[in-house]
Every structure is written in structure tokens, then in C-alpha cells.
GROMACS .gro file of C-alpha atoms in nm:
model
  371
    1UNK     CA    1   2.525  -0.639   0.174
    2UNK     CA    2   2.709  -1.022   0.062
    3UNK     CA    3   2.766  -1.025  -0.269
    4UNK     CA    4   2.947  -0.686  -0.268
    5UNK     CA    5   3.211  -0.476  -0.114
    6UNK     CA    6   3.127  -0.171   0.082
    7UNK     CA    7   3.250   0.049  -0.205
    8UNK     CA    8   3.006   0.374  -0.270
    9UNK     CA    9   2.951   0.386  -0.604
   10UNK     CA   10   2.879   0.695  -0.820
   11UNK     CA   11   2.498   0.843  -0.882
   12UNK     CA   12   2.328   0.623  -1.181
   13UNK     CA   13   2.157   0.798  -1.488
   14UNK     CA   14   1.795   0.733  -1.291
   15UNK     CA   15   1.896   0.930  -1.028
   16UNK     CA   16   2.020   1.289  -1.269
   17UNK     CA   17   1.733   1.212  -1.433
   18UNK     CA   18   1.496   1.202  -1.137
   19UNK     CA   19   1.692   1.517  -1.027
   20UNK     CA   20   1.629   1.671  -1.382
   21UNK     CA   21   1.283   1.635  -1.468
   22UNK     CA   22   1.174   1.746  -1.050
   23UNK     CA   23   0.978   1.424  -0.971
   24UNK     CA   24   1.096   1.390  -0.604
   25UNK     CA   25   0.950   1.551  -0.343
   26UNK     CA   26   0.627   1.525  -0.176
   27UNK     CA   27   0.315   1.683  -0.230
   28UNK     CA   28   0.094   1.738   0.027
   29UNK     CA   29   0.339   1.860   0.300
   30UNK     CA   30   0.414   1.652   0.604
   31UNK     CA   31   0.174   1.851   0.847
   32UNK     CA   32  -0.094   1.729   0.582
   33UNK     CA   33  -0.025   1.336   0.630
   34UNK     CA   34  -0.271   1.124   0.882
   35UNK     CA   35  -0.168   0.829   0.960
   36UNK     CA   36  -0.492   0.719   1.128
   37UNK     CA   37  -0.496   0.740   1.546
   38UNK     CA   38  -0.352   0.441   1.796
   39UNK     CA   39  -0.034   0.280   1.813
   40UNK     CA   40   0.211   0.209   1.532
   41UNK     CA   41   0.165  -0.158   1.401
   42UNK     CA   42   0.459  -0.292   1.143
   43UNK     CA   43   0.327  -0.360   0.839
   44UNK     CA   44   0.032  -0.100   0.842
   45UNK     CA   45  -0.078   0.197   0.714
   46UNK     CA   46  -0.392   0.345   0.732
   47UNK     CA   47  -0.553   0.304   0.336
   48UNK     CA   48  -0.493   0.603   0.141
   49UNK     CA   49  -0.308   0.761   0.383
   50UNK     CA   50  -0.044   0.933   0.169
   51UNK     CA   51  -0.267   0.981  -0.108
   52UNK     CA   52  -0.042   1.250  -0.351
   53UNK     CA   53   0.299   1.159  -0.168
   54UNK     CA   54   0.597   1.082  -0.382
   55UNK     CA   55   0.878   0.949  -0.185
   56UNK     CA   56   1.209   0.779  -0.327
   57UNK     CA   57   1.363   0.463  -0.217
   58UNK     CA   58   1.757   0.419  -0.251
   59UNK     CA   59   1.875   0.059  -0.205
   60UNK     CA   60   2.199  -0.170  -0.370
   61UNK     CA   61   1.979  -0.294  -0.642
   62UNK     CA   62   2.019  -0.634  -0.817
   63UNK     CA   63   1.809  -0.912  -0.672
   64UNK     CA   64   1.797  -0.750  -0.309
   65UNK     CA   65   1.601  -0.438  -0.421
   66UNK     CA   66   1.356  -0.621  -0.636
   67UNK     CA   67   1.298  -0.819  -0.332
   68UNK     CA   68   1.237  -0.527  -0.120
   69UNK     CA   69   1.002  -0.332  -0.385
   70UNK     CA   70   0.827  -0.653  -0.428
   71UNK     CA   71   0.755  -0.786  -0.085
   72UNK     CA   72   0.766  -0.390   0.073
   73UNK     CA   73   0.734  -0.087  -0.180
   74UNK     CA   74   0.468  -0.194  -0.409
   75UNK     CA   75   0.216  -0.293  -0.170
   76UNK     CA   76   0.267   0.041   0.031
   77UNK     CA   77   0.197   0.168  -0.285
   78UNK     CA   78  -0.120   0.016  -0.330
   79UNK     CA   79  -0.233   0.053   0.042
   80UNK     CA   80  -0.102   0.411   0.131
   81UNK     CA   81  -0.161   0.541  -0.196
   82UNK     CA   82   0.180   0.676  -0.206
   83UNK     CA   83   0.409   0.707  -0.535
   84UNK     CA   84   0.753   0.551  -0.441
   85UNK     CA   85   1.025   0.581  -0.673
   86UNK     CA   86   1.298   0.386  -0.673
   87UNK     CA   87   1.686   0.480  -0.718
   88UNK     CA   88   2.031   0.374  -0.626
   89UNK     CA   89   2.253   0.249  -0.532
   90UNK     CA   90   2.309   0.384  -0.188
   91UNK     CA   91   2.584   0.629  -0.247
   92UNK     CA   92   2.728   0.819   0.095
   93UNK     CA   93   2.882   1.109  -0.077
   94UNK     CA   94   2.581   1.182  -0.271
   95UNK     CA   95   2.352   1.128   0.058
   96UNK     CA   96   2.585   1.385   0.238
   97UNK     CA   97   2.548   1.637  -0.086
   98UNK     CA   98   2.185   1.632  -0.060
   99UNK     CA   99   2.172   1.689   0.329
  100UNK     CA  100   2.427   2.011   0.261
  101UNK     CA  101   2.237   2.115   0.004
  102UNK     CA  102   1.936   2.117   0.213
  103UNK     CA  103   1.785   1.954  -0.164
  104UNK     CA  104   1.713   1.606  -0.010
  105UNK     CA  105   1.558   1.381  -0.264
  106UNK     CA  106   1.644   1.011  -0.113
  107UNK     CA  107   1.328   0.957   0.157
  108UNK     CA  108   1.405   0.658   0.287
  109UNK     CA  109   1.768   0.486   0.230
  110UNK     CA  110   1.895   0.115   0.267
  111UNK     CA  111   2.223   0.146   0.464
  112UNK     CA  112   2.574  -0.035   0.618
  113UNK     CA  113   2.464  -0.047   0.993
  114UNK     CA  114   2.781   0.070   1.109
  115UNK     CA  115   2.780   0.395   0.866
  116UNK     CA  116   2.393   0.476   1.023
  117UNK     CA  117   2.489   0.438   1.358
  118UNK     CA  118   2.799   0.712   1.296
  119UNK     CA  119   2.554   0.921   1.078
  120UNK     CA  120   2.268   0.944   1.366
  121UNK     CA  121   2.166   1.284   1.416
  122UNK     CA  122   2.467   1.431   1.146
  123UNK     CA  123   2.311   1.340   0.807
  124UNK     CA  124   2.024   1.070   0.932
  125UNK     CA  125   1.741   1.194   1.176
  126UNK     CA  126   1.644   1.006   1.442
  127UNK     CA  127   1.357   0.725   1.379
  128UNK     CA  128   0.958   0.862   1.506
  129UNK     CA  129   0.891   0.526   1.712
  130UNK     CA  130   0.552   0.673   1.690
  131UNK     CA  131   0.538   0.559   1.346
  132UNK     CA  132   0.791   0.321   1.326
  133UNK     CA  133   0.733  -0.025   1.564
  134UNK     CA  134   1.030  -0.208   1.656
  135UNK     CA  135   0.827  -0.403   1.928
  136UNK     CA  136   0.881  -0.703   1.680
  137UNK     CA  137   1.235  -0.674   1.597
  138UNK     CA  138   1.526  -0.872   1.751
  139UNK     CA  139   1.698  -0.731   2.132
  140UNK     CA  140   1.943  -0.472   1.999
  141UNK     CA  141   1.872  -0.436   1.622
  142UNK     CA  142   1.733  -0.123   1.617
  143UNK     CA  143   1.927   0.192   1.633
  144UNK     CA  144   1.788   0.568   1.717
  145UNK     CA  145   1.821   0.649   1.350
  146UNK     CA  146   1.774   0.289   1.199
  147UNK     CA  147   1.596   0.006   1.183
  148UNK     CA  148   1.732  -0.356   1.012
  149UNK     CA  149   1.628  -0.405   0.689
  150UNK     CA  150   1.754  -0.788   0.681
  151UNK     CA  151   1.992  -0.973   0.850
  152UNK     CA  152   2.236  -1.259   0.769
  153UNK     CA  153   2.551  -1.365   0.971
  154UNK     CA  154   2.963  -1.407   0.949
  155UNK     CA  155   2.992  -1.781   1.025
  156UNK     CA  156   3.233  -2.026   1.033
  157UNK     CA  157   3.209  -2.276   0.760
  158UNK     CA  158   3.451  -2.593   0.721
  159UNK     CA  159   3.503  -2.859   0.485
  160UNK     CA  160   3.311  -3.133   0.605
  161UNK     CA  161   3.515  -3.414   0.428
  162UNK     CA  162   3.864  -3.356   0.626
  163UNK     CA  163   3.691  -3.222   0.958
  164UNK     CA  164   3.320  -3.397   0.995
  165UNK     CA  165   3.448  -3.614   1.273
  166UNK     CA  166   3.557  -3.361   1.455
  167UNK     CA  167   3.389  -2.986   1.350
  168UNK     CA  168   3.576  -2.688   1.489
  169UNK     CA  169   3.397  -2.524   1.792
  170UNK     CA  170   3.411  -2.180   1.745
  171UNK     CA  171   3.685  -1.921   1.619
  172UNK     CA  172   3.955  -1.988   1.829
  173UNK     CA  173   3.978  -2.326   1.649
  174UNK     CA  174   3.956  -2.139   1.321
  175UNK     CA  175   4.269  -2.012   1.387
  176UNK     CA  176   4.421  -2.348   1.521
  177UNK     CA  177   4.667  -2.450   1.193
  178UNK     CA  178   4.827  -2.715   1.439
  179UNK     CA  179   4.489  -2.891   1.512
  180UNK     CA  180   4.279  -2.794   1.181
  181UNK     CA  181   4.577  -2.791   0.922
  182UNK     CA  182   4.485  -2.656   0.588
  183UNK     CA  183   4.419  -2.289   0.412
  184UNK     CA  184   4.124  -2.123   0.574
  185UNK     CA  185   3.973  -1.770   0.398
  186UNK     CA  186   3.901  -1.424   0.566
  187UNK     CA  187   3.739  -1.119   0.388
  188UNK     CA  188   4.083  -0.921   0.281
  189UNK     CA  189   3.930  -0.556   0.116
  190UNK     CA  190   4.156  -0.284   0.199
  191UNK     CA  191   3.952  -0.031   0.189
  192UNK     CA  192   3.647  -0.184   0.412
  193UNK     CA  193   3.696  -0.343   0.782
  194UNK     CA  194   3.359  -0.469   0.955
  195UNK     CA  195   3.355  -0.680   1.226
  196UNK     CA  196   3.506  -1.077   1.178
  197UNK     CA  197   3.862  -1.098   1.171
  198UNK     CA  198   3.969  -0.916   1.474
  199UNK     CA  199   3.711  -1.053   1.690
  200UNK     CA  200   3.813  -1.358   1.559
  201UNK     CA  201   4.153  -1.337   1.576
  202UNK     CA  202   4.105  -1.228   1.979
  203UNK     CA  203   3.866  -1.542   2.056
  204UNK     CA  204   4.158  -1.746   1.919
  205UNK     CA  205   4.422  -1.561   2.113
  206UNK     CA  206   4.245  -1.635   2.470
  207UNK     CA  207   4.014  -1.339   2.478
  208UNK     CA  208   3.644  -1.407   2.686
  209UNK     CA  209   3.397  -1.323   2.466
  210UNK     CA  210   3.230  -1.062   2.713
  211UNK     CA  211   3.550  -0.896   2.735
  212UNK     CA  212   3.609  -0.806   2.330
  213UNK     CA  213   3.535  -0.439   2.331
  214UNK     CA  214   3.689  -0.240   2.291
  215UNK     CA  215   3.925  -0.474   2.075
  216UNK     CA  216   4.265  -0.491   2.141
  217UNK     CA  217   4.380  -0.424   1.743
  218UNK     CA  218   4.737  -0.463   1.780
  219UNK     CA  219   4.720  -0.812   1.976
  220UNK     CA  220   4.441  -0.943   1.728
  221UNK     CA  221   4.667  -0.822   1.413
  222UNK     CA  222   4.949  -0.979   1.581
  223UNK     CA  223   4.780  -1.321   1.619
  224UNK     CA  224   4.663  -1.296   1.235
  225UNK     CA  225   4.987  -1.282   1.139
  226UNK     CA  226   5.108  -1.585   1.338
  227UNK     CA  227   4.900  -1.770   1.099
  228UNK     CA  228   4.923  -1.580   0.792
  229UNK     CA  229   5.068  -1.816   0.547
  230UNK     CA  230   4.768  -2.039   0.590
  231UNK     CA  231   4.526  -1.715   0.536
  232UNK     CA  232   4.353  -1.694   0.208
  233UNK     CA  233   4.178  -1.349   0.166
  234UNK     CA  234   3.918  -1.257  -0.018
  235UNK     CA  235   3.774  -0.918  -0.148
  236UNK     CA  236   3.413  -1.020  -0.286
  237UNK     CA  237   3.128  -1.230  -0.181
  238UNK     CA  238   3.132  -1.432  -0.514
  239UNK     CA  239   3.511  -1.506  -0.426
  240UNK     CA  240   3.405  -1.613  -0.131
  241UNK     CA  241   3.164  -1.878  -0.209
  242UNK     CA  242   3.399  -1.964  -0.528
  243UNK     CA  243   3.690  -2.087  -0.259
  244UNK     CA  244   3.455  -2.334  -0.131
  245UNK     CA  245   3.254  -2.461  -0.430
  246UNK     CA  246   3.662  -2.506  -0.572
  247UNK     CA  247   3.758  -2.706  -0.198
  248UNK     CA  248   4.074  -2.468  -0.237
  249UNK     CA  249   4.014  -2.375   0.143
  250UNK     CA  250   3.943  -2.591   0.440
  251UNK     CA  251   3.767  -2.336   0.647
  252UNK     CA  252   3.624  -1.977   0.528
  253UNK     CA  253   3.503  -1.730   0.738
  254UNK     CA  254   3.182  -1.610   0.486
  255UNK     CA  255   2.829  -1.378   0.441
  256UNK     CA  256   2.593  -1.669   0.570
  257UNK     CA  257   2.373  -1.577   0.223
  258UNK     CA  258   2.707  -1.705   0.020
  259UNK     CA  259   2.800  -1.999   0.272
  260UNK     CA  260   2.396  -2.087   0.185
  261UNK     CA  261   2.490  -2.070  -0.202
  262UNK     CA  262   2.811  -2.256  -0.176
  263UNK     CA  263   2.669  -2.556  -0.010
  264UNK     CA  264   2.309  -2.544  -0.215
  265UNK     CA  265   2.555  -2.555  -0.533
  266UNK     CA  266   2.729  -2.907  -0.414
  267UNK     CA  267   3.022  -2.787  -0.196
  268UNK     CA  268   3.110  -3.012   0.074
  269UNK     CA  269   3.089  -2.770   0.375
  270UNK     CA  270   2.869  -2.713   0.681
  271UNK     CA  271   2.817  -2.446   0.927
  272UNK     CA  272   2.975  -2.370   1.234
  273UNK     CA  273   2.740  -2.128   1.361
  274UNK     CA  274   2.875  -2.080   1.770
  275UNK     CA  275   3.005  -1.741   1.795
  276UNK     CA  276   2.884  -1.644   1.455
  277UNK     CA  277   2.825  -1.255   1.417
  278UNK     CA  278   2.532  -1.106   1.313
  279UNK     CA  279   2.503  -0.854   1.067
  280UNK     CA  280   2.200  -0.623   0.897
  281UNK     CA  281   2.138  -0.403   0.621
  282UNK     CA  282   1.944  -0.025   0.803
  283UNK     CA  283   1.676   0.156   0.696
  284UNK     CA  284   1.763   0.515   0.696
  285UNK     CA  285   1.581   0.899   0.673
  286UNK     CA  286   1.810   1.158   0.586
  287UNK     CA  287   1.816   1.423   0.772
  288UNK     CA  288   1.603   1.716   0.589
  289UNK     CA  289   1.366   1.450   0.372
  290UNK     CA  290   1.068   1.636   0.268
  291UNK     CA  291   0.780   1.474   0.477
  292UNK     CA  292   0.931   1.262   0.728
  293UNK     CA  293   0.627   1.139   0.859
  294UNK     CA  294   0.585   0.957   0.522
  295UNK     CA  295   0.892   0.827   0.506
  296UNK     CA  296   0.869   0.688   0.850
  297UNK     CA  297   0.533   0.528   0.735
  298UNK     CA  298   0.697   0.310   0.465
  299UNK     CA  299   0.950   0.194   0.725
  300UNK     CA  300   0.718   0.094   0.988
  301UNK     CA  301   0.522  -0.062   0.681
  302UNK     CA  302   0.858  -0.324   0.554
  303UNK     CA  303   0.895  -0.423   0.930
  304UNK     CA  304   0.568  -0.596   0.907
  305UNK     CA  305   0.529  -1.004   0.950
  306UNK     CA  306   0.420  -1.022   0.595
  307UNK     CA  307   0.640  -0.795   0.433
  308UNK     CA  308   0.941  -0.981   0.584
  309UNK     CA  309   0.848  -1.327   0.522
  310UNK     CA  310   0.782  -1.233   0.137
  311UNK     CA  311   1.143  -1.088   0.147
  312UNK     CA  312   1.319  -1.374   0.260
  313UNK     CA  313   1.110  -1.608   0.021
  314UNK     CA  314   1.287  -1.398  -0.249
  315UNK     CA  315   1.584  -1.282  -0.150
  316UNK     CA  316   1.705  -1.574   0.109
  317UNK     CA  317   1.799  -1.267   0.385
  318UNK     CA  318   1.660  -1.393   0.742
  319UNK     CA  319   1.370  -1.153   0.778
  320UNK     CA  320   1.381  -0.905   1.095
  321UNK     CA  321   1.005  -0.951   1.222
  322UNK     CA  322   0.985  -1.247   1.504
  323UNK     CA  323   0.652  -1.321   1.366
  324UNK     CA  324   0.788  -1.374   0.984
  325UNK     CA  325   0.719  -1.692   0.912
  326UNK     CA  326   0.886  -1.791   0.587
  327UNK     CA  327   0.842  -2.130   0.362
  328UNK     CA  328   1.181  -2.227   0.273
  329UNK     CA  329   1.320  -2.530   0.167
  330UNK     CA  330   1.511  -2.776   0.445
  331UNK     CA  331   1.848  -2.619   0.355
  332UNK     CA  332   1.758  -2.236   0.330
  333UNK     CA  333   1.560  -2.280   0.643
  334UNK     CA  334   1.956  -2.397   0.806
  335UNK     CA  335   2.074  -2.010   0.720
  336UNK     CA  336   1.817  -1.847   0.905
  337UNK     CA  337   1.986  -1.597   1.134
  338UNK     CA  338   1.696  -1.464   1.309
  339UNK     CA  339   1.548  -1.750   1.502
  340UNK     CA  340   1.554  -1.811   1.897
  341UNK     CA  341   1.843  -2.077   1.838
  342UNK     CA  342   2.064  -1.883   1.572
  343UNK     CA  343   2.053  -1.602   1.824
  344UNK     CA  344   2.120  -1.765   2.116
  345UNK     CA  345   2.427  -1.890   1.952
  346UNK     CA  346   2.537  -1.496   1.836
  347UNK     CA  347   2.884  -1.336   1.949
  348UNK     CA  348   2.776  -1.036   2.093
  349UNK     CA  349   2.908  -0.733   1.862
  350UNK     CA  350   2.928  -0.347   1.993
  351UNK     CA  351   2.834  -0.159   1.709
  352UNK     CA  352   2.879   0.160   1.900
  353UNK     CA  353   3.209   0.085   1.909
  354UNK     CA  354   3.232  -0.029   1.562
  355UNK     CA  355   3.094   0.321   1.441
  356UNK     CA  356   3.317   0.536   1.639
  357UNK     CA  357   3.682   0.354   1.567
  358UNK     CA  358   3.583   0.157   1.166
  359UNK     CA  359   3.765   0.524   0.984
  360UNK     CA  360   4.037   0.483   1.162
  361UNK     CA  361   4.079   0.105   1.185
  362UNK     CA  362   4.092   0.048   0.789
  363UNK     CA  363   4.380   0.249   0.755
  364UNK     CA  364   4.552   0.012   0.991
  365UNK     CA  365   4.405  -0.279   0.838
  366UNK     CA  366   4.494  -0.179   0.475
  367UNK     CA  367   4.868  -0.143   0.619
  368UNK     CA  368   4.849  -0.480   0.738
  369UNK     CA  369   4.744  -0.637   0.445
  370UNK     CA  370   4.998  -0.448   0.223
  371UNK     CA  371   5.268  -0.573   0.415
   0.00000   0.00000   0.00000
């Protein structure tokens, strides 16, 4: 999620100590749990449904996760009747221990997108859509084993004092030193490669949009490092917005949420939002989680209208529910990436792809930057 690199950190003391004193798990089993008959509606569950169910939520913490047990976990809580702990952060290696173990005590799991989609069926099981209604979710967002859990964009932002007369289009003009002098930033973490640059990089080198995938790596590393001496890099969100509250870069390719922070806090930039490329936080189950059926419950319950709209009121992530409807003010209401427009105006980004080849393409990408 912005704010922080896609390093897996290490299991926190709430999480040996959940594991220590036995309270995950769920009691009654999974064959016990009605959900009530009809169709799946996000952001319901039928009242006391889970009634002596523990389940544990894993997210990244910080102001994201209070957001998500405040608009989401509590009030499932209240209305299912469920316990829900809460633990994290997310941690890969220690999701992967619990699924070998066959000792699963993470129920429902806040993920990287790209990370679920390679994970489907291995350690994540695939989503009940039974339970779980993605009827209101944006074309594509879901996943067989995920569902977004907020989204926010990669967008083009430029400085508006030295350009405002004549904005950049779109990425190939990012990339156009010649016609948009000046030092323009691009996330630069070794060990983490999602999509941005190299799509980027091809737009600017002539490639049609609908003809990205699968990328041509080589041709979009060469064009980077035509430009390279003009490339800033940077390897955290807050470094990110800090280049453009400081005016030390004319253009920065940012997390929309940190683009939103930079301008609220006075820096003189503005959005270029063609070709901008969407990007979510998943929902996960892992594979072996004690009563699925719950777990699915709580998902289907933080898709709902309400549930969303009270996250983005708190958190400033563009909620995932087409019906969300939340009061922002003039500026935060800009950074939505979920509405008909914002979409409309989305590079299209094959996250298939991006799941199968991201292992291997860091490696490459970690050799480029050392270079």
C-alpha cells in the first residue's frame, strides 16, 4: 500500500502472543455457520450469524487498518456477532508457514494484488461468490482468490508552475527531456517492481497501449536509460511526496494517496491522470482457514456501499463499491480512482501477466538500478 515498500516484515509480539495463549480459531465449526438463505448482498450478514466465531484479520496497520476495523471489522462484529481479532502486518513467509503447517490462524488477509493472484489456489483458496458479491465492484478487480480492498492509482503529476500552459499528455511525454526539460521521479526499490516504469517507459518509446503485454523489458529498460540522468528515484512513498512538496522534481510518477498529500500540503503540482494505472490492496483466505464460510462472510460484509464510503472518509483510498458514495472535500474528491471518468481514463494493466513474470523481473530491475 503508498506509504510503504513491499518489504514483508517479521511476525509482531500480538501475533506470538495470539499464537501462545490459543485464541484463534473458530468455534462452532464451519458446517455450523448460516448465513441466512438468498443471494449474497455486500455489506450484509444475517444478525448473529457467527455467534461464537473468532476469526483474525491481518492487514499493514497504521492509519489504513484502523480505517478498515473502523468502517468494516467492528460493525461485523456487532452485526454477525463474530469476535475478530486483529494482527499484522501482512507477512508472506509467515502466511506460507501457517498454510504448511496446516495451523492457519490468519482468516482473512489484506494483500499486494499481484502476490494473490500468483498465490490462487497454492496458499489462498479460491473466493465462495456465494458469499462474497462482487456484482458491485469495478470490470476486472476481482480475482478468483481476491477481492480489492481499496484502490488508488500511479499517475502522472507535474509541476504546474513551469508546465501549466502546456500539461504533459500522458507518459510518453513524461519521458520527453527535450520537450519537458527538468528532473522527473520514478519509484527506484530494488527489491520490489510493480507495474509503472516499464509500461511507462514503452508508451514513451512508441508502444500502442493495447499492445503492452507482454512487455518488452529489455526495450523499456533501454529507453529508461536514454533518459537516466534526468531520473530521480525514489524508494518510499513519503520520499515521494517529499520531492514535490521540496519542487526538487518537475514531474514524479507517484501513489495517487501521496500525489493527494503533496498538493493538499501546498505543492504546486496537478494531476495528469490519462494513462494512469490503477492499483488495489486484496482481500485474501488462506488456504486451510478454519471456517471459511466465516471468513468469506466478513469479506462480502467490507465490500458493502457503506462500509466503503466510511473507509475512504478515513483513510482517503477510493472505495471499491460503485454505490460508495463518500463526502470528501473538493480536492480529495480530485483523487478518486474509482469513478466512471477516472476509469475511463485507466491504462489497461495485465495482472496475470504481472503475477507470473514480477520474481523474475526484480532481479533484472535491481541489476539495472545498480548499474
Amino acid at each position: 500500500m503508498p506509504g510503504t515498500s513491499r518489504k514483508i516484515i517479521g511476525c509482531t509480539v500480538s501475533a506470538v502472543l495470539l499464537t501462545l495463549t490459543g485464541c484463534v480459531g473458530t468455534t462452532p465449526t464451519a458446517a455450523d455457520v448460516d448465513l441466512g438463505p438468498g443471494p449474497a448482498r455486500a455489506g450484509a450478514v444475517k444478525k448473529g450469524a457467527l455467534d461464537g466465531v473468532t476469526l483474525t484479520f491481518a492487514s499493514y496497520g497504521g492509519i489504513y487498518q484502523e480505517g478498515q476495523e473502523t468502517a468494516a471489522v467492528k460493525p461485523f462484529m456487532a452485526e454477525a456477532g463474530a469476535e475478530v481479532l486483529s494482527d499484522g502486518p501482512t507477512d508472506y513467509t509467515k502466511i506460507k508457514a501457517q498454510v504448511d503447517a496446516k495451523n492457519v490462524t490468519w482468516d482473512v488477509v489484506d494483500t499486494d494484488t499481484l502476490w494473490a493472484e500468483r498465490q490462487c489456489g497454492k496458499l489462498l483458496m479460491p473466493l465462495d461468490t456465494k458469499i462474497v458479491d462482487t456484482s458491485r465492484l469495478p470490470e476486472g478487480m476481482a480475482g478468483k482468490c481476491s477481492v480489492p480492498a481499496m484502490s488508488y492509482g500511479v499517475v502522472l503529476m507535474y509541476d504546474e508552475n513551469k508546465f501549466g500552459d502546456n500539461p504533459p499528455k500522458g507518459w510518453a511525454d513524461f519521458l520527453d527531456t527535450a520537450k519537458y526539460p527538468g528532473k522527473r521521479a520514478i519509484p527506484g526499490i530494488a527489491s520490489d517492481l510493480s507495474p509503472g516504469a516499464l509500461e511507462a517507459a514503452l508508451l514513451a518509446d512508441g508502444v500502442p497501449p493495447d499492445q503492452l503485454f507482454p512487455l518488452d523489458v529489455d526495450r523499456a529498460l533501454k529507453k529508461l536509460t536514454s533518459v537516466r540522468s534526468s531520473l530521480v528515484f525514489w524508494d518510499t512513498g513519503a520520499r515521494s511526496q517529499q520531492l514535490l512538496e521540496s519542487g526538487e522534481v518537475s514531474m514524479a510518477m507517484v501513489w495517487s494517496g501521496r500525489a493527494y498529500s503533496a498538493v493538499k500540503n501546498g505543492a504546486h503540482f496537478a494531476p495528469q491522470w490519462n494513462q494512469f494505472m490503477p492499483v488495489s490492496d486484496s482481500l485474501t483466505v488462506p488456504v486451510g482457514a478454519k471456517n471459511p464460510k466465516a471468513s468469506m462472510a466478513l469479506i462480502n460484509y467490507y465490500l458493502g456501499a457503506a462500509q466503503q464510503t466510511r473507509l475512504t472518509e478515513l483513510t482517503s483510498y477510493s472505495p471499491v463499491n460503485s454505490d460508495a458514495a463518500p463526502k470528501l472535500d473538493e480536492l480529495g474528491s480530485q483523487y478518486l480512482t474509482t469513478t466512471p471518468e477516472r476509469r475511463a481514463q485507466a491504462l489497461r494493466i495485465d495482472n496475470a501477466w504481472w503475477a507470473e513474470n514480477q520474481e523474475q523481473l526484480i532481479q533484472k530491475w535491481s541489476d539495472w538500478l545498480a548499474r
